[in-house]
CSV table of C-alpha atoms in Angstrom, one decimal:
chain,number,residue,atom,x,y,z
A,1,MET,CA,-16.6,7.1,-5.8
A,2,MET,CA,-13.4,6.9,-3.7
A,3,PHE,CA,-14.5,3.6,-2.1
A,4,LEU,CA,-15.0,1.9,-5.5
A,5,GLN,CA,-11.9,3.6,-7.0
A,6,TYR,CA,-9.5,1.9,-4.5
A,7,PHE,CA,-11.6,-1.2,-4.0
A,8,ILE,CA,-10.9,-2.0,-7.7
A,9,TRP,CA,-7.1,-1.6,-7.3
A,10,GLY,CA,-7.0,-3.5,-4.0
A,11,ALA,CA,-9.0,-6.4,-5.3
A,12,TRP,CA,-6.6,-7.4,-8.1
A,13,PHE,CA,-3.3,-5.8,-7.3
A,14,VAL,CA,-2.5,-7.5,-4.0
A,15,THR,CA,-3.0,-11.1,-5.1
A,16,MET,CA,-1.8,-10.9,-8.7
A,17,GLY,CA,1.7,-12.1,-7.8
A,18,THR,CA,0.3,-15.2,-6.2
A,19,TYR,CA,-2.0,-16.0,-9.1
A,20,LEU,CA,0.7,-15.5,-11.7
A,21,GLY,CA,3.4,-17.4,-9.7
A,22,SER,CA,1.4,-20.2,-8.1
A,23,THR,CA,-1.4,-20.8,-10.7
A,24,ARG,CA,0.1,-19.7,-14.0
A,25,HIS,CA,3.7,-20.6,-13.0
A,26,PHE,CA,5.1,-17.4,-14.5
A,27,SER,CA,8.7,-16.7,-13.5
A,28,GLY,CA,9.8,-14.1,-10.9
A,29,PRO,CA,10.9,-11.6,-13.6
A,30,GLN,CA,7.6,-12.1,-15.4
A,31,VAL,CA,5.7,-11.3,-12.2
A,32,GLY,CA,7.9,-8.3,-11.7
A,33,ALA,CA,7.1,-7.2,-15.3
A,34,ALA,CA,3.4,-7.5,-14.6
A,35,TYR,CA,3.7,-5.1,-11.7
A,36,MET,CA,5.7,-2.8,-13.9
A,37,THR,CA,2.6,-2.0,-15.9
A,38,THR,CA,1.1,0.4,-13.5
A,39,ALA,CA,4.4,2.2,-13.2
A,40,ILE,CA,4.6,2.5,-17.0
A,41,ALA,CA,1.1,3.9,-17.0
A,42,ALA,CA,1.9,6.4,-14.3
A,43,ILE,CA,4.6,7.8,-16.6
A,44,VAL,CA,2.3,8.0,-19.6
A,45,SER,CA,-0.8,9.3,-17.7
A,46,PRO,CA,0.4,12.9,-17.4
A,47,PHE,CA,0.5,13.2,-21.2
A,48,PHE,CA,-2.9,11.6,-21.6
A,49,MET,CA,-4.3,13.9,-18.9
A,50,GLY,CA,-2.7,17.0,-20.4
A,51,VAL,CA,-3.6,16.4,-24.0
A,52,PHE,CA,-7.2,15.0,-23.6
A,53,ALA,CA,-8.6,14.9,-20.1
A,54,ASP,CA,-7.9,18.5,-19.0
A,55,ARG,CA,-9.0,20.1,-22.3
A,56,PHE,CA,-11.9,18.3,-24.1
A,57,PHE,CA,-13.9,16.1,-21.7
A,58,ALA,CA,-16.0,16.6,-18.6
A,59,THR,CA,-14.0,14.9,-15.8
A,60,GLU,CA,-16.9,12.7,-14.6
A,61,LYS,CA,-17.7,11.5,-18.1
A,62,LEU,CA,-14.1,10.6,-18.8
A,63,LEU,CA,-13.9,8.7,-15.5
A,64,ALA,CA,-17.0,6.8,-16.6
A,65,VAL,CA,-15.7,5.8,-20.0
A,66,LEU,CA,-12.2,4.8,-18.7
A,67,HIS,CA,-13.7,2.5,-16.0
A,68,LEU,CA,-16.2,0.9,-18.4
A,69,VAL,CA,-13.5,0.2,-21.0
A,70,GLY,CA,-11.0,-0.7,-18.3
A,71,GLY,CA,-13.4,-3.2,-16.7
A,72,THR,CA,-13.9,-4.9,-20.0
A,73,ILE,CA,-10.1,-5.2,-20.5
A,74,LEU,CA,-9.5,-6.5,-17.0
A,75,TRP,CA,-12.2,-9.2,-17.4
A,76,TYR,CA,-10.3,-10.3,-20.6
A,77,VAL,CA,-7.0,-10.2,-18.7
A,78,SER,CA,-8.5,-12.7,-16.2
A,79,THR,CA,-9.0,-15.2,-19.0
A,80,VAL,CA,-5.5,-15.0,-20.6
A,81,THR,CA,-3.0,-17.9,-19.9
A,82,THR,CA,0.1,-16.8,-21.9
A,83,PHE,CA,2.4,-14.2,-20.4
A,84,GLY,CA,2.9,-12.1,-23.6
A,85,THR,CA,-0.8,-11.6,-24.1
A,86,PHE,CA,-1.3,-11.1,-20.4
A,87,PHE,CA,1.3,-8.4,-20.2
A,88,ALA,CA,0.1,-6.5,-23.2
A,89,ALA,CA,-3.5,-6.6,-22.1
A,90,LEU,CA,-2.6,-5.5,-18.5
A,91,ILE,CA,-0.7,-2.5,-19.9
A,92,LEU,CA,-3.8,-1.5,-21.7
A,93,TYR,CA,-5.8,-1.8,-18.5
A,94,ALA,CA,-3.3,0.1,-16.5
A,95,LEU,CA,-3.4,2.9,-19.1
A,96,CYS,CA,-7.2,3.1,-18.4
A,97,TYR,CA,-7.0,2.9,-14.7
A,98,MET,CA,-4.0,5.1,-13.6
A,99,PRO,CA,-5.5,8.4,-15.0
A,100,THR,CA,-8.6,7.8,-13.0
A,101,LEU,CA,-6.6,8.3,-9.8
A,102,SER,CA,-6.1,12.0,-10.6
A,103,LEU,CA,-9.6,12.3,-12.1
A,104,THR,CA,-11.3,11.2,-8.8
A,105,ASN,CA,-9.1,13.7,-7.0
A,106,SER,CA,-10.1,16.5,-9.5
A,107,ILE,CA,-13.8,15.8,-9.0
A,108,SER,CA,-13.4,15.9,-5.3
A,109,PHE,CA,-11.4,19.1,-5.2
A,110,HIS,CA,-13.8,20.8,-7.6
A,111,ASN,CA,-17.0,20.0,-5.8
A,112,VAL,CA,-16.2,20.5,-2.1
A,113,GLU,CA,-16.3,23.8,-0.3
A,114,ASP,CA,-12.9,23.5,1.5
A,115,PRO,CA,-10.6,20.9,0.0
A,116,ALA,CA,-8.0,21.1,2.8
A,117,ARG,CA,-10.8,20.4,5.3
A,118,ASP,CA,-13.0,18.0,3.4
A,119,PHE,CA,-10.7,15.9,1.1
A,120,PRO,CA,-9.0,13.8,3.8
A,121,PHE,CA,-12.5,12.5,4.9
A,122,ILE,CA,-13.3,11.7,1.2
A,123,ARG,CA,-9.9,10.0,0.5
A,124,VAL,CA,-10.0,7.8,3.6
A,125,LEU,CA,-13.0,6.0,2.0
A,126,GLY,CA,-10.5,4.9,-0.7
A,127,THR,CA,-8.4,3.2,2.0
A,128,ILE,CA,-11.5,1.6,3.5
A,129,GLY,CA,-12.4,0.4,0.0
A,130,TRP,CA,-8.9,-1.3,-0.3
A,131,ILE,CA,-9.4,-2.9,3.1
A,132,VAL,CA,-12.9,-4.3,2.1
A,133,ALA,CA,-11.5,-5.6,-1.1
A,134,GLY,CA,-8.8,-7.6,0.8
A,135,ILE,CA,-11.4,-8.9,3.3
A,136,LEU,CA,-13.7,-10.0,0.4
A,137,ILE,CA,-10.9,-11.7,-1.6
A,138,GLY,CA,-8.9,-13.2,1.3
A,139,LYS,CA,-11.4,-14.0,4.0
A,140,VAL,CA,-14.7,-14.5,2.1
A,141,LEU,CA,-13.7,-15.9,-1.3
A,142,HIS,CA,-10.3,-17.3,-0.4
A,143,ALA,CA,-9.3,-16.5,-4.0
A,144,ASP,CA,-5.6,-15.4,-3.6
A,145,ALA,CA,-4.4,-17.8,-6.3
A,146,GLN,CA,-7.3,-17.4,-8.7
A,147,ALA,CA,-8.3,-15.2,-11.5
A,148,LEU,CA,-11.5,-14.3,-9.6
A,149,PRO,CA,-10.0,-11.1,-8.0
A,150,MET,CA,-9.6,-9.6,-11.4
A,151,ARG,CA,-13.2,-10.4,-12.3
A,152,VAL,CA,-14.4,-8.9,-8.9
A,153,ALA,CA,-12.4,-5.8,-9.8
A,154,ALA,CA,-13.8,-5.7,-13.3
A,155,ILE,CA,-17.4,-5.8,-11.9
A,156,ALA,CA,-16.6,-3.0,-9.5
A,157,SER,CA,-15.1,-1.0,-12.4
A,158,PHE,CA,-18.4,-1.4,-14.4
A,159,MET,CA,-20.2,-0.2,-11.3
A,160,LEU,CA,-18.1,2.9,-10.9
A,161,GLY,CA,-18.2,3.5,-14.6
A,162,LEU,CA,-22.0,3.7,-14.5
A,163,TYR,CA,-22.1,5.6,-11.2
A,164,ALA,CA,-19.7,8.2,-12.5
A,165,PHE,CA,-22.4,9.5,-15.0
A,166,ALA,CA,-24.3,10.6,-11.9
A,167,LEU,CA,-21.4,12.5,-10.3
A,168,PRO,CA,-21.6,16.3,-10.2
A,169,HIS,CA,-20.5,18.0,-13.5
A,170,THR,CA,-16.8,18.8,-13.4
A,171,PRO,CA,-15.7,20.7,-16.5
A,172,PRO,CA,-12.2,20.2,-18.0
A,173,ARG,CA,-9.7,22.2,-16.0
A,174,ALA,CA,-7.6,23.5,-18.9
A,175,ALA,CA,-10.1,24.0,-21.7
A,176,GLY,CA,-8.6,26.2,-24.4
A,177,MET,CA,-5.1,26.2,-22.9
A,178,PRO,CA,-2.2,24.8,-24.9
A,179,PHE,CA,-0.6,21.5,-23.8
A,180,SER,CA,2.7,21.9,-22.1
A,181,VAL,CA,5.1,19.0,-21.6
A,182,HIS,CA,6.6,21.0,-18.7
A,183,ASN,CA,3.3,21.0,-16.9
A,184,ALA,CA,2.5,17.4,-17.7
A,185,LEU,CA,5.7,16.1,-16.3
A,186,GLY,CA,6.1,18.7,-13.6
A,187,LEU,CA,9.2,20.1,-15.3
A,188,ASP,CA,8.4,23.6,-14.1
A,189,ALA,CA,9.5,22.3,-10.7
A,190,LEU,CA,13.0,21.6,-12.0
A,191,GLN,CA,14.0,24.9,-10.5
A,192,LEU,CA,13.8,23.2,-7.1
A,193,LEU,CA,16.7,21.0,-8.1
A,194,THR,CA,19.0,23.9,-7.6
A,195,ASP,CA,18.5,23.1,-3.9
A,196,ARG,CA,20.9,20.3,-2.9
A,197,THR,CA,18.7,19.2,-0.1
A,198,PHE,CA,15.7,18.8,-2.4
A,199,VAL,CA,17.8,16.8,-4.8
A,200,VAL,CA,18.7,14.4,-2.0
A,201,PHE,CA,15.0,14.1,-1.1
A,202,VAL,CA,14.0,13.3,-4.7
A,203,LEU,CA,16.9,10.8,-5.1
A,204,GLY,CA,16.0,9.2,-1.7
A,205,SER,CA,12.3,8.9,-2.7
A,206,PHE,CA,13.3,7.3,-6.1
A,207,LEU,CA,15.7,4.8,-4.5
A,208,LEU,CA,13.3,3.8,-1.8
A,209,CYS,CA,10.7,2.8,-4.4
A,210,ILE,CA,13.0,0.0,-5.5
A,211,PRO,CA,12.9,-2.1,-2.3
A,212,LEU,CA,9.3,-0.9,-1.9
A,213,GLN,CA,8.2,-3.0,-4.9
A,214,PHE,CA,9.3,-6.2,-3.2
A,215,TYR,CA,6.4,-5.7,-0.8
A,216,TYR,CA,3.8,-4.8,-3.3
A,217,ALA,CA,4.7,-7.5,-5.8
A,218,PHE,CA,5.6,-10.5,-3.7
A,219,THR,CA,4.3,-10.3,-0.2
A,220,ASN,CA,1.0,-12.1,-1.0
A,221,LEU,CA,2.9,-14.8,-2.9
A,222,PHE,CA,5.3,-15.1,0.1
A,223,LEU,CA,2.5,-15.5,2.6
A,224,ASN,CA,0.6,-18.0,0.5
A,225,GLU,CA,3.8,-20.0,-0.1
A,226,ILE,CA,4.6,-20.4,3.6
A,227,ARG,CA,0.9,-21.1,4.2
A,228,ALA,CA,0.0,-18.1,6.3
A,229,PRO,CA,-3.7,-17.9,7.2
A,230,GLU,CA,-5.9,-15.8,4.8
A,231,PRO,CA,-3.0,-13.7,3.3
A,232,ALA,CA,-5.1,-11.2,1.4
A,233,PHE,CA,-7.1,-10.6,4.6
A,234,ILE,CA,-4.2,-10.1,7.0
A,235,GLN,CA,-2.5,-7.8,4.5
A,236,THR,CA,-5.4,-5.4,5.0
A,237,PHE,CA,-4.0,-4.8,8.5
A,238,GLY,CA,-1.4,-2.7,6.8
A,239,GLN,CA,-4.1,-0.3,5.4
A,240,MET,CA,-5.8,-0.2,8.8
A,241,SER,CA,-2.5,0.9,10.4
A,242,GLU,CA,-2.2,3.4,7.5
A,243,ILE,CA,-5.3,5.2,8.7
A,244,PHE,CA,-4.0,5.4,12.3
A,245,PHE,CA,-0.6,6.7,11.3
A,246,MET,CA,-2.1,9.2,8.8
A,247,LEU,CA,-4.0,10.7,11.7
A,248,LEU,CA,-0.9,10.7,13.9
A,249,LEU,CA,1.4,12.3,11.2
A,250,PRO,CA,0.5,16.0,11.7
A,251,PHE,CA,1.2,15.7,15.4
A,252,ALA,CA,4.5,13.8,14.8
A,253,LEU,CA,5.7,16.4,12.3
A,254,ARG,CA,5.1,19.2,14.7
A,255,ARG,CA,6.9,17.4,17.5
A,256,TYR,CA,9.9,15.8,15.6
A,257,GLY,CA,10.3,17.5,12.3
A,258,ILE,CA,10.4,16.2,8.7
A,259,LYS,CA,13.8,14.6,8.7
A,260,THR,CA,13.2,12.5,11.8
A,261,ILE,CA,9.8,11.4,10.6
A,262,MET,CA,11.2,10.4,7.2
A,263,LEU,CA,14.1,8.5,8.7
A,264,VAL,CA,11.6,6.6,10.9
A,265,GLY,CA,9.7,5.7,7.8
A,266,MET,CA,12.8,4.4,6.1
A,267,LEU,CA,13.8,2.4,9.2
A,268,ALA,CA,10.4,0.8,9.2
A,269,TRP,CA,11.0,-0.5,5.7
A,270,THR,CA,14.2,-2.2,6.9
A,271,LEU,CA,12.5,-3.6,10.0
A,272,ARG,CA,9.6,-4.9,7.9
A,273,TYR,CA,11.8,-6.9,5.5
A,274,LEU,CA,13.9,-8.3,8.4
A,275,ALA,CA,10.6,-9.4,10.1
A,276,PHE,CA,9.5,-11.1,6.9
A,277,GLY,CA,12.9,-12.8,6.4
A,278,ASN,CA,12.8,-14.2,9.9
A,279,GLY,CA,9.1,-14.9,10.4
A,280,ASN,CA,7.2,-18.1,10.0
A,281,ILE,CA,3.7,-19.5,10.7
A,282,GLY,CA,4.8,-21.0,14.0
A,283,ALA,CA,6.5,-19.1,16.8
A,284,GLY,CA,7.5,-16.4,14.3
A,285,MET,CA,4.0,-15.5,13.2
A,286,TRP,CA,4.1,-12.3,15.2
A,287,LEU,CA,7.0,-11.1,13.0
A,288,LEU,CA,4.8,-11.5,9.9
A,289,TYR,CA,2.0,-9.5,11.6
A,290,ALA,CA,4.5,-6.9,12.7
A,291,GLY,CA,5.9,-6.5,9.2
A,292,ILE,CA,2.4,-6.0,7.8
A,293,LEU,CA,1.4,-3.5,10.5
A,294,LEU,CA,4.5,-1.5,9.8
A,295,HIS,CA,2.9,-0.5,6.5
A,296,GLY,CA,1.3,2.6,8.1
A,297,VAL,CA,4.7,3.9,9.3
A,298,CYS,CA,6.4,2.9,6.0
A,299,TYR,CA,4.0,4.7,3.8
A,300,ASP,CA,2.8,7.6,5.8
A,301,PHE,CA,6.0,8.6,7.5
A,302,PHE,CA,8.0,8.7,4.3
A,303,PHE,CA,5.8,9.2,1.2
A,304,VAL,CA,2.9,11.2,2.7
A,305,ALA,CA,5.4,13.3,4.8
A,306,GLY,CA,7.4,13.7,1.5
A,307,GLN,CA,4.3,15.1,-0.2
A,308,ILE,CA,3.9,17.6,2.6
A,309,TYR,CA,7.6,18.5,2.4
A,310,THR,CA,7.3,19.0,-1.4
A,311,ASP,CA,4.3,21.2,-1.0
A,312,GLN,CA,6.0,23.4,1.5
A,313,ARG,CA,9.2,23.7,-0.6
A,314,ALA,CA,7.5,24.4,-3.9
A,315,GLY,CA,5.1,27.1,-2.8
A,316,GLU,CA,1.8,28.0,-4.5
A,317,LYS,CA,3.1,28.8,-8.0
A,318,ILE,CA,4.7,25.4,-8.8
A,319,ARG,CA,2.9,23.2,-6.3
A,320,ALA,CA,1.2,21.1,-8.9
A,321,ALA,CA,4.3,20.8,-11.0
A,322,ALA,CA,6.4,19.7,-8.0
A,323,GLN,CA,3.9,17.0,-7.1
A,324,GLY,CA,3.7,15.9,-10.7
A,325,LEU,CA,7.5,15.6,-10.8
A,326,ILE,CA,7.6,13.5,-7.6
A,327,ASN,CA,4.8,11.3,-8.9
A,328,VAL,CA,6.7,10.6,-12.2
A,329,VAL,CA,10.0,9.9,-10.4
A,330,THR,CA,8.5,7.6,-7.7
A,331,ASN,CA,5.2,6.0,-8.9
A,332,GLY,CA,6.6,5.9,-12.5
A,333,VAL,CA,10.3,5.4,-12.9
A,334,GLY,CA,11.0,4.2,-9.3
A,335,TYR,CA,8.3,1.6,-9.3
A,336,ALA,CA,9.2,0.4,-12.8
A,337,ILE,CA,12.8,-0.2,-11.8
A,338,GLY,CA,11.7,-1.7,-8.5
A,339,ALA,CA,9.4,-4.1,-10.3
A,340,TRP,CA,12.3,-5.2,-12.5
A,341,VAL,CA,14.8,-5.6,-9.7
A,342,SER,CA,12.4,-7.4,-7.4
A,343,GLY,CA,11.4,-9.8,-10.1
A,344,ARG,CA,15.1,-10.6,-10.9
A,345,VAL,CA,15.9,-11.2,-7.2
A,346,VAL,CA,12.9,-13.4,-6.6
A,347,GLY,CA,13.5,-15.4,-9.8
A,348,GLY,CA,17.1,-15.9,-8.7
A,349,PHE,CA,16.0,-17.8,-5.6
A,350,ALA,CA,13.3,-19.9,-7.1
A,351,THR,CA,13.4,-23.7,-7.2
A,352,ALA,CA,11.0,-25.6,-9.5
A,353,ALA,CA,9.7,-29.0,-8.5
A,354,PRO,CA,9.0,-31.8,-11.0
A,355,ASP,CA,5.3,-31.1,-10.8
A,356,GLY,CA,5.8,-27.5,-11.8
A,357,ALA,CA,5.4,-26.0,-8.4
A,358,VAL,CA,7.9,-23.3,-7.5
A,359,THR,CA,9.3,-22.5,-4.1
A,360,HIS,CA,11.6,-19.7,-3.0
A,361,ASP,CA,14.3,-19.0,-0.4
A,362,TRP,CA,12.4,-16.2,1.1
A,363,HIS,CA,14.9,-15.5,3.9
A,364,ARG,CA,17.6,-14.6,1.4
A,365,ILE,CA,15.1,-12.7,-0.8
A,366,TRP,CA,13.9,-10.4,2.0
A,367,MET,CA,17.5,-9.6,3.0
A,368,TYR,CA,18.0,-7.8,-0.4
A,369,PRO,CA,15.3,-5.1,0.2
A,370,ALA,CA,16.2,-4.9,3.9
A,371,THR,CA,19.8,-4.1,3.0
A,372,MET,CA,18.8,-1.6,0.2
A,373,ALA,CA,16.4,0.3,2.6
A,374,PHE,CA,19.1,0.4,5.3
A,375,VAL,CA,21.8,1.8,3.0
A,376,ILE,CA,19.3,4.4,1.6
A,377,LEU,CA,18.5,5.3,5.3
A,378,ALA,CA,22.2,5.8,6.2
A,379,LEU,CA,22.8,8.0,3.1
A,380,PHE,CA,19.6,10.0,3.7
A,381,ALA,CA,20.5,10.6,7.4
A,382,VAL,CA,23.8,12.1,6.4
A,383,LEU,CA,22.9,14.0,3.3
A,384,PHE,CA,19.3,15.3,3.9
A,385,ARG,CA,19.5,18.6,5.8
A,386,PRO,CA,16.2,20.4,5.4
A,387,ARG,CA,15.9,24.0,6.5
A,388,PRO,CA,13.0,25.1,8.6
A,389,ALA,CA,10.2,26.7,6.6
A,390,SER,CA,10.5,30.4,6.3
A,391,GLY,CA,8.3,32.2,8.8
A,392,GLU,CA,7.5,29.0,10.6
A,393,ALA,CA,5.3,29.7,13.5
A,394,GLN,CA,5.3,27.8,16.7
A,395,GLY,CA,2.8,24.9,16.3
A,396,ALA,CA,3.1,24.8,12.5
A,397,VAL,CA,4.4,21.7,10.7
A,398,ALA,CA,8.1,21.6,11.4
A,399,LEU,CA,10.3,21.0,8.4
A,400,GLY,CA,13.6,21.4,10.1
A,401,ASP,CA,15.7,18.9,12.1
């Protein structure tokens, strides 16, 4: 289940910018808008989950229906040639797909004996699925600039939709309970915002999502444009490093504390974009590889560490609400603004040739997210002052400086 769930996303999401920019000749802002669709869906999903999924439908059956319908829509998206229709159809697909991320988590948590022990080994299959998708699209099919990745993802969506009917029965979590906007959006966690340090953490997470979208939306287009070898394949090195640093994270947190780890993650974003801005397919190819391999540090040392920090600060009573709040702020609002900003910046440094081909001044483009990430890093270093967790025992995860 997890393998297919993230195989689907990895198959179409990574290369969509190249397909839209190089093949469909959509503008930078239009490519950014396309990547905004998942962020919009991430904001809407909590309402959908709260009103329908958690109350009326068995989780595995809803997962099946959403993937079957989503696969049909995504196949249609692969045939569309005009941006307006493409954008509208992709939003519909994102509204089907994004709720399935939490549905697969719910099925896993409900049907394992010890979620804390068992879930990481289940979730890592999702990362492996993303890696396999990149290998298939980039190294086997060489389809970065084609509509084929969307069709591969659609077929995988059909497969998961059918397979989901065979998953263990998972009843709706909140059957008979009234819908609460506070629960859906994580507003019960607003009490945490009375803590200035937690406010700084939330704002830092939100702001970092803006330069982050440059990577997700435009790295594949950048690598294809400079003619790097098998871009979708080499981008999977980032997910491979993610597995390594995920395993390293608990030990690093114990040794260095949450603030140092999160600052290292922010610094990695700055270094990644500087590497991209100065790399090339000649003597500077190592910089491109370094920028990709930094993904594990970038993601795990800030966002995963941030989830741990949020969990520790929230406590058991508002744990789910706090994670929901962070999800809406980052994966929703932050990614949406980041997609808009990145699209505008990339579009501002585009040059169209008479034959319709578009090239970009990538050095200047990458300096924008590098500068943003560094400024956020500097502010975070000064303003973020976490307290050690109460009753923290020696050897536990250190949340202090």
